[in-house]
Amino acid sequence: MTLDLQKFYQACNPSKTLVVSNASDRQYYIDFSSVRGGRIIQELKDNITFFSPDEPTCELFTGHIGCGKSTELLRLKAELEQEGFHAVYESSQDLEMHDVDIGDILLAIAHRVSENLSHLEIPEPSGLKKILVGAARLLMTEIEVSQTNEKSGLALVQLGIGKITANAKNSPELRNRLREYLGPRTKGIINVINEELLEPAIVKLKQHGKKGLVVIVDNLDRVETRNKSWGRPQPEYLFVDRGEQLTQLKCHVVYTMPLELMFSNDLSMLTQRFMVYPKVLPMVPVQLRDGSECAEGMALLAQMILARAYPDNQPEERLGWITEIFDTPETLERLCRISGGHVRELLRLLNDWIKKERKLPLSRAGLETVIRAYCNQMTLAITDDEWDLLRQVQQRKWVSGDDGYRVLLHSRFVYEYRDTQGSWFDVNPILAESRKLQ
C-alpha cells in the first residue's frame, strides 16, 4: 500500500489537538487509559454526571505539557454532551501565561460562556456590563453597544470582554491598570457572573432539555513558574492563595493546573481549597518500574503512529505495513521507546525525522541523527546540580518536593508514570542517552 508522505507528515502534526467529536480526528485517537494507571476521564465525568449532576463541582487536572491533556479534555467534553450536559471549552487563549491573575481567568470564562451561549435569550447582565464599561473606560477601549444582538443579552459581554482582554494581553501597563480595577471587585465579579450569566444560562439550558453546564478551562497548566512582584510563585498564588475564588462559580468547572504544584509544600492547602485531589495524566509507559519493557504501552504508541498512516485499517492489519514507513519494525520500537511515552514528543521526533529524510521508508540512521540532536540541545541547559538530581532519579525512580526537581519536571527532563503501586519517575530517555548519565 503506497503511503503519501506529505499526508502522513501532516497527520503527525505535534501541534494539532485531536477533537474526538470530529470523525476525521477520531480515527487517529488511541485510548491509553489501560496503561496510564486508571480511567481518569471516566472519573472526571462520573463526578459530574453521576455523583453530583445538580450541584456545582470543581475539579483539577494536570500532567506534563504535551502529554495529551487537551485531547482527553475534548473527549470529556464530547462524553458530557452525550450524557445531556452542555460543555464549554475555554483554551485560555485570552491569557498572557507569564502574567495571570484571577480576574483574567474569570473574564476569560465569562467571555467563552457568553460566546457559546449567545443563542439563549438571557436578559442583559447589567451588573457585569457596568464592570466592563468601567474597565473599558480605564483602558480607553470603546465598546460599541450598537454591535450587540438585540435578541441576546450576552452579545455585549462577549464583545466587551474580547476587546478588553485583547488590549490588556498586549500591554503589561494596561494589564496592571486592569488588575488594579478588577482586584477589589473580584467578589462582585464572581457574584454577577453567577447571578447574571451562569445561573440564568443553566435555567435556559434545562428548559432546552440539558442537564446542566460544564466549563472546561484548559491550558492553565502552562502558567509560568515565575514569582509575582511580592515573591510568591505564580502557580501557588493562583491555585492556593486565590484558589477558593476559582471554586465559587455556580456551575461544574474543570481547571488544568501546573504539574509542579503536585510537588509544592502547599499541595495540602490546595486540596483544602478545592476539596479535591488533582487528577494526573501520566506518561504512557514504555517500560515498567523494574526496567522491563511495557509491551502494552509500546504497542499502543506504535498504533498511534500507524493509525496516522493507515486510519482505515484495523490495528492488526496496520502491523503488516510497518516496513512501508520504517526500514524495520525495530526502528519503530526505538522511536516509541526513546519518546518515553510523551505523545507530543513522539510526534515531534517523527516530524523532524521525516523532514530530514523526505522519503519512505525512514531509516534507523536518520532516527539516530535526530535523537543525538535532541539530546545535545537538551544537555546545554542542564547545570551540574541538575545532573546530580537526574542521577538520583535514575537510581531511586522518585522525586521529592525540592525546587530542583520541580525544574526538572517543568523542563520535561523527568517524566512521571503510574501503575498499581502509584507514581514512579524516570529520566527522559532522550536525555538518558547523554554520556553524563551512562
Tab-separated table of C-alpha atoms in Angstrom:
chain	number	residue	atom	x	y	z
A	1	MET	CA	0.000	0.000	0.000
A	2	THR	CA	1.619	3.253	-1.159
A	3	LEU	CA	1.703	5.903	1.570
A	4	ASP	CA	1.560	9.633	0.746
A	5	LEU	CA	4.500	11.123	2.695
A	6	GLN	CA	3.062	14.626	2.747
A	7	LYS	CA	-0.302	13.481	4.146
A	8	PHE	CA	1.438	11.277	6.704
A	9	TYR	CA	3.601	14.200	7.823
A	10	GLN	CA	0.537	16.434	8.193
A	11	ALA	CA	-1.364	13.756	10.101
A	12	CYS	CA	1.536	13.591	12.581
A	13	ASN	CA	1.495	17.333	13.330
A	14	PRO	CA	2.516	17.540	17.031
A	15	SER	CA	0.811	20.933	17.412
A	16	LYS	CA	-2.646	19.642	16.483
A	17	THR	CA	-5.018	18.683	19.284
A	18	LEU	CA	-7.350	15.858	18.338
A	19	VAL	CA	-11.027	16.734	18.671
A	20	VAL	CA	-12.563	13.303	19.124
A	21	SER	CA	-16.066	14.577	18.364
A	22	ASN	CA	-14.846	15.105	14.772
A	23	ALA	CA	-14.797	11.904	12.719
A	24	SER	CA	-11.619	12.980	10.903
A	25	ASP	CA	-9.751	13.267	14.216
A	26	ARG	CA	-11.414	10.332	15.966
A	27	GLN	CA	-9.843	7.875	13.528
A	28	TYR	CA	-6.419	8.850	14.933
A	29	TYR	CA	-7.371	8.641	18.601
A	30	ILE	CA	-5.798	5.915	20.750
A	31	ASP	CA	-7.124	5.237	24.262
A	32	PHE	CA	-4.128	4.905	26.594
A	33	SER	CA	-6.159	4.630	29.812
A	34	SER	CA	-5.336	0.917	30.273
A	35	VAL	CA	-1.633	1.727	30.792
A	36	ARG	CA	-1.931	5.119	32.470
A	37	GLY	CA	-2.934	3.817	35.871
A	38	GLY	CA	-6.665	4.461	35.701
A	39	ARG	CA	-9.610	5.787	33.718
A	40	ILE	CA	-9.062	9.417	34.655
A	41	ILE	CA	-11.514	10.974	32.189
A	42	GLN	CA	-14.186	8.470	33.222
A	43	GLU	CA	-13.678	9.519	36.845
A	44	LEU	CA	-13.987	13.210	35.973
A	45	LYS	CA	-17.161	12.518	34.011
A	46	ASP	CA	-18.700	10.341	36.749
A	47	ASN	CA	-18.088	13.019	39.386
A	48	ILE	CA	-20.271	15.351	37.329
A	49	THR	CA	-22.873	13.116	35.706
A	50	PHE	CA	-23.417	10.501	38.437
A	51	PHE	CA	-22.277	11.745	41.837
A	52	SER	CA	-23.223	15.432	41.605
A	53	PRO	CA	-25.272	16.274	38.499
A	54	ASP	CA	-27.280	19.049	40.186
A	55	GLU	CA	-24.634	20.599	42.470
A	56	PRO	CA	-21.615	22.538	41.106
A	57	THR	CA	-18.329	20.631	41.194
A	58	CYS	CA	-14.777	21.858	40.745
A	59	GLU	CA	-12.026	19.518	39.503
A	60	LEU	CA	-8.290	19.892	38.897
A	61	PHE	CA	-6.467	18.106	36.062
A	62	THR	CA	-2.724	18.121	35.436
A	63	GLY	CA	0.171	16.382	33.725
A	64	HIS	CA	3.222	17.168	31.633
A	65	ILE	CA	2.709	19.751	28.905
A	66	GLY	CA	2.176	17.838	25.673
A	67	CYS	CA	1.145	14.536	27.279
A	68	GLY	CA	-2.349	14.681	25.755
A	69	LYS	CA	-4.447	16.573	28.332
A	70	SER	CA	-6.232	18.766	25.777
A	71	THR	CA	-7.199	15.770	23.651
A	72	GLU	CA	-8.541	13.999	26.746
A	73	LEU	CA	-10.445	17.088	27.880
A	74	LEU	CA	-12.080	17.413	24.470
A	75	ARG	CA	-13.008	13.748	24.774
A	76	LEU	CA	-14.517	14.585	28.189
A	77	LYS	CA	-16.467	17.421	26.565
A	78	ALA	CA	-17.873	15.068	23.928
A	79	GLU	CA	-18.844	12.438	26.504
A	80	LEU	CA	-20.505	15.016	28.764
A	81	GLU	CA	-22.559	16.230	25.815
A	82	GLN	CA	-23.602	12.647	25.103
A	83	GLU	CA	-24.823	12.496	28.712
A	84	GLY	CA	-27.000	15.569	28.138
A	85	PHE	CA	-24.802	18.324	29.597
A	86	HIS	CA	-23.789	21.482	27.767
A	87	ALA	CA	-19.992	21.752	27.890
A	88	VAL	CA	-17.989	24.905	27.150
A	89	TYR	CA	-14.274	24.533	26.369
A	90	GLU	CA	-12.050	27.517	27.199
A	91	SER	CA	-8.483	27.230	25.888
A	92	SER	CA	-7.231	30.311	27.798
A	93	GLN	CA	-6.170	31.984	24.559
A	94	ASP	CA	-7.099	35.373	26.064
A	95	LEU	CA	-4.480	34.992	28.809
A	96	GLU	CA	-0.822	36.009	28.920
A	97	MET	CA	0.642	32.942	30.635
A	98	HIS	CA	3.637	34.660	32.200
A	99	ASP	CA	1.360	37.142	33.976
A	100	VAL	CA	-2.078	35.858	35.017
A	101	ASP	CA	-4.457	36.946	37.753
A	102	ILE	CA	-7.814	35.688	39.000
A	103	GLY	CA	-9.710	38.491	37.297
A	104	ASP	CA	-8.196	37.472	33.955
A	105	ILE	CA	-9.398	33.868	34.390
A	106	LEU	CA	-12.890	34.938	35.414
A	107	LEU	CA	-13.212	37.267	32.409
A	108	ALA	CA	-11.929	34.518	30.085
A	109	ILE	CA	-14.605	32.141	31.405
A	110	ALA	CA	-17.335	34.782	31.100
A	111	HIS	CA	-16.154	35.557	27.559
A	112	ARG	CA	-16.283	31.941	26.380
A	113	VAL	CA	-19.591	31.143	28.097
A	114	SER	CA	-21.286	34.258	26.714
A	115	GLU	CA	-19.933	33.472	23.247
A	116	ASN	CA	-21.000	29.829	23.421
A	117	LEU	CA	-24.483	30.548	24.774
A	118	SER	CA	-25.272	33.661	22.747
A	119	HIS	CA	-28.234	31.801	21.200
A	120	LEU	CA	-30.043	31.707	24.538
A	121	GLU	CA	-32.412	34.546	25.374
A	122	ILE	CA	-30.772	35.638	28.613
A	123	PRO	CA	-31.506	39.137	29.976
A	124	GLU	CA	-28.692	41.637	29.573
A	125	PRO	CA	-26.284	41.173	32.527
A	126	SER	CA	-26.432	44.766	33.777
A	127	GLY	CA	-24.019	44.337	36.683
A	128	LEU	CA	-21.401	42.684	34.501
A	129	LYS	CA	-21.981	45.322	31.826
A	130	LYS	CA	-21.303	48.055	34.384
A	131	ILE	CA	-17.992	46.437	35.367
A	132	LEU	CA	-16.976	46.045	31.718
A	133	VAL	CA	-17.812	49.621	30.826
A	134	GLY	CA	-15.741	50.811	33.772
A	135	ALA	CA	-12.822	48.647	32.661
A	136	ALA	CA	-13.172	49.846	29.090
A	137	ARG	CA	-13.045	53.482	30.175
A	138	LEU	CA	-9.978	52.777	32.259
A	139	LEU	CA	-8.233	51.177	29.273
A	140	MET	CA	-9.673	53.755	26.852
A	141	THR	CA	-11.269	50.900	24.881
A	142	GLU	CA	-14.509	51.703	23.090
A	143	ILE	CA	-17.312	49.123	23.382
A	144	GLU	CA	-19.855	49.611	20.635
A	145	VAL	CA	-23.236	48.814	22.168
A	146	SER	CA	-24.787	49.153	18.738
A	147	GLN	CA	-22.978	45.998	17.620
A	148	THR	CA	-24.806	43.798	20.116
A	149	ASN	CA	-27.517	41.374	19.123
A	150	GLU	CA	-30.853	42.628	20.424
A	151	LYS	CA	-32.081	39.044	20.812
A	152	SER	CA	-29.321	38.151	23.239
A	153	GLY	CA	-28.171	39.944	26.378
A	154	LEU	CA	-24.823	38.147	26.129
A	155	ALA	CA	-23.535	39.837	22.985
A	156	LEU	CA	-22.235	42.921	24.806
A	157	VAL	CA	-20.431	40.713	27.331
A	158	GLN	CA	-18.790	38.719	24.560
A	159	LEU	CA	-17.780	41.797	22.570
A	160	GLY	CA	-16.682	43.853	25.569
A	161	ILE	CA	-14.547	41.194	27.230
A	162	GLY	CA	-12.961	40.334	23.894
A	163	LYS	CA	-11.803	43.911	23.341
A	164	ILE	CA	-10.678	44.431	26.925
A	165	THR	CA	-8.657	41.204	27.161
A	166	ALA	CA	-7.091	41.683	23.715
A	167	ASN	CA	-5.826	45.132	24.677
A	168	ALA	CA	-4.627	44.036	28.106
A	169	LYS	CA	-2.853	40.929	26.786
A	170	ASN	CA	-0.640	43.035	24.532
A	171	SER	CA	0.367	45.617	27.149
A	172	PRO	CA	1.845	44.996	30.631
A	173	GLU	CA	0.898	48.549	31.593
A	174	LEU	CA	-2.742	48.039	30.638
A	175	ARG	CA	-2.767	44.673	32.432
A	176	ASN	CA	-1.609	46.333	35.633
A	177	ARG	CA	-4.251	49.038	35.332
A	178	LEU	CA	-6.923	46.411	34.700
A	179	ARG	CA	-5.762	44.404	37.748
A	180	GLU	CA	-5.970	47.481	39.955
A	181	TYR	CA	-9.539	47.956	38.785
A	182	LEU	CA	-10.685	44.318	38.921
A	183	GLY	CA	-8.840	43.225	42.074
A	184	PRO	CA	-11.068	44.951	44.657
A	185	ARG	CA	-14.136	43.891	42.643
A	186	THR	CA	-13.323	40.153	42.404
A	187	LYS	CA	-16.094	39.078	44.785
A	188	GLY	CA	-18.585	41.253	42.925
A	189	ILE	CA	-17.421	39.882	39.560
A	190	ILE	CA	-17.956	36.313	40.755
A	191	ASN	CA	-21.419	37.249	42.014
A	192	VAL	CA	-22.544	38.881	38.754
A	193	ILE	CA	-21.113	36.056	36.646
A	194	ASN	CA	-23.094	33.608	38.779
A	195	GLU	CA	-26.309	35.600	39.067
A	196	GLU	CA	-26.462	37.192	35.608
A	197	LEU	CA	-24.715	34.627	33.425
A	198	LEU	CA	-24.270	31.093	34.770
A	199	GLU	CA	-27.465	30.584	36.759
A	200	PRO	CA	-29.781	32.054	34.083
A	201	ALA	CA	-27.920	30.027	31.443
A	202	ILE	CA	-28.472	26.803	33.378
A	203	VAL	CA	-32.181	27.566	33.712
A	204	LYS	CA	-32.445	28.137	29.950
A	205	LEU	CA	-30.378	25.043	29.150
A	206	LYS	CA	-32.637	22.865	31.292
A	207	GLN	CA	-35.639	24.320	29.506
A	208	HIS	CA	-33.998	23.053	26.312
A	209	GLY	CA	-33.589	19.569	27.790
A	210	LYS	CA	-29.996	19.857	29.007
A	211	LYS	CA	-28.926	18.536	32.418
A	212	GLY	CA	-26.537	21.370	33.282
A	213	LEU	CA	-23.490	23.435	32.336
A	214	VAL	CA	-19.839	22.368	32.477
A	215	VAL	CA	-16.936	24.767	31.819
A	216	ILE	CA	-13.557	23.193	30.969
A	217	VAL	CA	-10.685	25.660	31.431
A	218	ASP	CA	-7.669	24.257	29.604
A	219	ASN	CA	-4.024	25.392	29.371
A	220	LEU	CA	-3.734	26.881	32.854
A	221	ASP	CA	-1.081	24.179	33.280
A	222	ARG	CA	1.048	26.472	31.083
A	223	VAL	CA	1.055	29.261	33.645
A	224	GLU	CA	4.731	30.130	34.024
A	225	THR	CA	6.556	29.325	37.248
A	226	ARG	CA	7.696	32.859	37.969
A	227	ASN	CA	7.441	34.936	41.087
A	228	LYS	CA	4.918	37.711	41.445
A	229	SER	CA	6.341	41.114	42.388
A	230	TRP	CA	5.971	40.252	46.082
A	231	GLY	CA	7.879	36.974	45.685
A	232	ARG	CA	5.057	34.410	45.605
A	233	PRO	CA	5.315	31.843	42.750
A	234	GLN	CA	2.512	32.435	40.250
A	235	PRO	CA	1.050	28.862	40.352
A	236	GLU	CA	0.800	28.929	44.172
A	237	TYR	CA	-0.697	32.418	44.077
A	238	LEU	CA	-3.436	31.431	41.598
A	239	PHE	CA	-4.368	27.959	42.825
A	240	VAL	CA	-3.589	28.198	46.558
A	241	ASP	CA	-3.840	31.833	47.665
A	242	ARG	CA	-6.768	32.588	45.331
A	243	GLY	CA	-7.956	29.041	44.741
A	244	GLU	CA	-11.091	29.398	46.831
A	245	GLN	CA	-12.377	32.050	44.422
A	246	LEU	CA	-11.912	29.664	41.493
A	247	THR	CA	-14.288	27.247	43.224
A	248	GLN	CA	-17.120	29.767	43.622
A	249	LEU	CA	-18.606	29.630	40.127
A	250	LYS	CA	-22.121	28.162	40.153
A	251	CYS	CA	-21.582	25.507	37.505
A	252	HIS	CA	-19.368	22.467	37.014
A	253	VAL	CA	-15.777	23.564	36.303
A	254	VAL	CA	-12.645	21.604	35.371
A	255	TYR	CA	-9.348	23.515	35.569
A	256	THR	CA	-5.959	22.372	34.343
A	257	MET	CA	-3.100	23.340	36.652
A	258	PRO	CA	0.738	23.221	36.512
A	259	LEU	CA	2.174	19.796	37.322
A	260	GLU	CA	4.776	21.387	39.620
A	261	LEU	CA	2.045	22.123	42.157
A	262	MET	CA	1.873	18.397	42.867
A	263	PHE	CA	5.344	18.786	44.422
A	264	SER	CA	4.690	22.045	46.222
A	265	ASN	CA	4.747	22.405	50.000
A	266	ASP	CA	1.323	24.000	49.555
A	267	LEU	CA	-0.303	20.912	47.992
A	268	SER	CA	-2.265	20.092	51.147
A	269	MET	CA	-3.553	23.661	51.291
A	270	LEU	CA	-4.504	23.453	47.608
A	271	THR	CA	-6.552	20.298	48.183
A	272	GLN	CA	-8.293	22.005	51.097
A	273	ARG	CA	-9.169	24.987	48.901
A	274	PHE	CA	-10.662	22.837	46.134
A	275	MET	CA	-11.834	19.920	48.313
A	276	VAL	CA	-10.499	17.501	45.660
A	277	TYR	CA	-7.180	15.848	44.908
A	278	PRO	CA	-5.889	16.771	41.426
A	279	LYS	CA	-6.184	14.127	38.704
A	280	VAL	CA	-2.829	13.472	36.987
A	281	LEU	CA	-2.442	12.280	33.389
A	282	PRO	CA	0.930	10.467	33.382
A	283	MET	CA	3.148	9.393	30.503
A	284	VAL	CA	2.363	6.272	28.502
A	285	PRO	CA	4.837	3.741	29.969
A	286	VAL	CA	7.433	2.301	27.609
A	287	GLN	CA	8.959	0.303	30.435
A	288	LEU	CA	7.868	-0.861	33.861
A	289	ARG	CA	9.118	0.263	37.251
A	290	ASP	CA	11.636	-2.619	37.321
A	291	GLY	CA	13.131	-1.614	33.965
A	292	SER	CA	11.499	-4.328	31.850
A	293	GLU	CA	9.607	-3.357	28.714
A	294	CYS	CA	5.938	-2.386	28.963
A	295	ALA	CA	4.660	-4.352	25.978
A	296	GLU	CA	1.139	-2.894	26.072
A	297	GLY	CA	2.344	0.713	26.262
A	298	MET	CA	4.783	0.163	23.397
A	299	ALA	CA	2.066	-1.479	21.290
A	300	LEU	CA	-0.351	1.416	21.839
A	301	LEU	CA	2.291	4.020	20.941
A	302	ALA	CA	3.078	2.091	17.765
A	303	GLN	CA	-0.621	2.086	16.900
A	304	MET	CA	-0.745	5.850	17.450
A	305	ILE	CA	1.807	6.222	14.646
A	306	LEU	CA	0.369	3.532	12.390
A	307	ALA	CA	-3.140	4.974	12.720
A	308	ARG	CA	-1.855	8.270	11.274
A	309	ALA	CA	-0.646	6.355	8.226
A	310	TYR	CA	-3.485	3.840	7.836
A	311	PRO	CA	-6.545	5.167	9.684
A	312	ASP	CA	-8.965	2.989	7.723
A	313	ASN	CA	-7.238	-0.271	8.628
A	314	GLN	CA	-7.729	-2.410	11.729
A	315	PRO	CA	-4.869	-2.409	14.289
A	316	GLU	CA	-3.782	-5.945	13.340
A	317	GLU	CA	-3.734	-5.059	9.648
A	318	ARG	CA	-1.573	-1.985	10.246
A	319	LEU	CA	1.212	-4.120	11.695
A	320	GLY	CA	1.717	-5.673	8.288
A	321	TRP	CA	2.542	-2.265	6.787
A	322	ILE	CA	5.254	-1.179	9.255
A	323	THR	CA	8.060	-1.622	6.715
A	324	GLU	CA	6.267	0.739	4.323
A	325	ILE	CA	7.052	3.508	6.824
A	326	PHE	CA	10.166	2.296	8.665
A	327	ASP	CA	13.102	0.242	7.437
A	328	THR	CA	12.492	-2.360	10.177
A	329	PRO	CA	9.945	-2.952	12.976
A	330	GLU	CA	12.831	-2.439	15.429
A	331	THR	CA	13.209	1.141	14.205
A	332	LEU	CA	9.582	1.874	15.133
A	333	GLU	CA	10.213	0.300	18.543
A	334	ARG	CA	13.249	2.535	19.008
A	335	LEU	CA	11.146	5.612	18.194
A	336	CYS	CA	8.451	4.672	20.702
A	337	ARG	CA	10.931	3.814	23.444
A	338	ILE	CA	13.013	6.991	23.072
A	339	SER	CA	9.864	9.141	23.331
A	340	GLY	CA	9.353	7.991	26.914
A	341	GLY	CA	5.639	7.764	26.189
A	342	HIS	CA	5.313	11.534	25.748
A	343	VAL	CA	2.854	11.643	22.848
A	344	ARG	CA	3.719	15.103	21.548
A	345	GLU	CA	7.457	14.400	21.786
A	346	LEU	CA	6.918	11.199	19.816
A	347	LEU	CA	5.191	13.093	17.012
A	348	ARG	CA	7.783	15.875	17.102
A	349	LEU	CA	10.623	13.355	16.716
A	350	LEU	CA	8.805	11.708	13.834
A	351	ASN	CA	8.089	15.007	12.067
A	352	ASP	CA	11.690	16.165	12.312
A	353	TRP	CA	12.828	12.750	11.090
A	354	ILE	CA	10.503	12.937	8.060
A	355	LYS	CA	11.746	16.437	7.203
A	356	LYS	CA	15.324	15.215	7.412
A	357	GLU	CA	14.931	12.171	5.151
A	358	ARG	CA	11.976	13.182	2.936
A	359	LYS	CA	11.385	9.630	1.751
A	360	LEU	CA	9.994	6.331	2.916
A	361	PRO	CA	10.828	4.004	4.474
A	362	LEU	CA	12.505	6.056	7.222
A	363	SER	CA	15.919	4.745	8.200
A	364	ARG	CA	17.334	3.870	11.620
A	365	ALA	CA	20.374	6.031	10.874
A	366	GLY	CA	18.150	9.052	10.305
A	367	LEU	CA	16.370	8.481	13.622
A	368	GLU	CA	19.668	8.226	15.495
A	369	THR	CA	20.770	11.542	13.986
A	370	VAL	CA	17.584	13.225	15.219
A	371	ILE	CA	17.956	11.679	18.684
A	372	ARG	CA	21.554	12.920	19.009
A	373	ALA	CA	20.490	16.428	18.018
A	374	TYR	CA	17.685	16.445	20.586
A	375	CYS	CA	19.982	15.090	23.299
A	376	ASN	CA	22.643	17.685	22.568
A	377	GLN	CA	20.103	20.504	22.662
A	378	MET	CA	18.663	19.367	25.995
A	379	THR	CA	22.009	18.915	27.735
A	380	LEU	CA	23.065	22.508	27.019
A	381	ALA	CA	20.521	23.782	29.547
A	382	ILE	CA	21.417	21.454	32.440
A	383	THR	CA	23.516	22.591	35.402
A	384	ASP	CA	25.875	20.379	37.429
A	385	ASP	CA	23.403	20.315	40.329
A	386	GLU	CA	20.649	19.183	37.989
A	387	TRP	CA	22.834	16.374	36.621
A	388	ASP	CA	23.204	15.144	40.217
A	389	LEU	CA	19.433	15.212	40.686
A	390	LEU	CA	18.927	13.337	37.411
A	391	ARG	CA	21.297	10.587	38.547
A	392	GLN	CA	19.279	10.282	41.762
A	393	VAL	CA	16.061	9.946	39.757
A	394	GLN	CA	17.667	7.192	37.656
A	395	GLN	CA	18.549	5.257	40.799
A	396	ARG	CA	15.514	5.919	43.003
A	397	LYS	CA	12.728	6.292	40.387
A	398	TRP	CA	11.348	9.022	42.616
A	399	VAL	CA	11.343	12.810	43.084
A	400	SER	CA	10.675	14.952	46.130
A	401	GLY	CA	9.233	18.430	46.576
A	402	ASP	CA	12.646	20.041	46.200
A	403	ASP	CA	12.668	23.097	43.890
A	404	GLY	CA	15.337	21.425	41.761
A	405	TYR	CA	13.037	18.521	40.972
A	406	ARG	CA	10.249	20.929	40.080
A	407	VAL	CA	12.553	22.468	37.470
A	408	LEU	CA	13.327	19.008	36.054
A	409	LEU	CA	9.623	18.199	35.742
A	410	HIS	CA	8.719	21.559	34.237
A	411	SER	CA	11.550	21.221	31.700
A	412	ARG	CA	10.405	17.668	30.858
A	413	PHE	CA	13.801	16.253	31.846
A	414	VAL	CA	11.935	13.835	34.141
A	415	TYR	CA	8.654	12.035	33.367
A	416	GLU	CA	6.003	10.677	35.717
A	417	TYR	CA	4.397	7.245	35.259
A	418	ARG	CA	1.738	5.398	37.249
A	419	ASP	CA	0.973	1.762	37.951
A	420	THR	CA	-0.956	-0.205	40.552
A	421	GLN	CA	1.576	0.881	43.202
A	422	GLY	CA	1.195	4.579	42.420
A	423	SER	CA	3.610	7.099	40.905
A	424	TRP	CA	7.152	6.482	39.783
A	425	PHE	CA	9.564	8.666	37.818
A	426	ASP	CA	12.347	8.311	35.310
A	427	VAL	CA	14.686	10.458	33.248
A	428	ASN	CA	13.533	11.450	29.766
A	429	PRO	CA	15.004	8.625	27.604
A	430	ILE	CA	16.461	11.145	25.142
A	431	LEU	CA	18.404	12.728	27.987
A	432	ALA	CA	19.412	9.297	29.274
A	433	GLU	CA	21.366	8.931	26.003
A	434	SER	CA	23.822	11.554	27.292
A	435	ARG	CA	27.246	10.266	28.326
A	436	LYS	CA	26.850	12.083	31.654
A	437	LEU	CA	24.092	9.644	32.640
A	438	GLN	CA	25.544	6.442	31.194
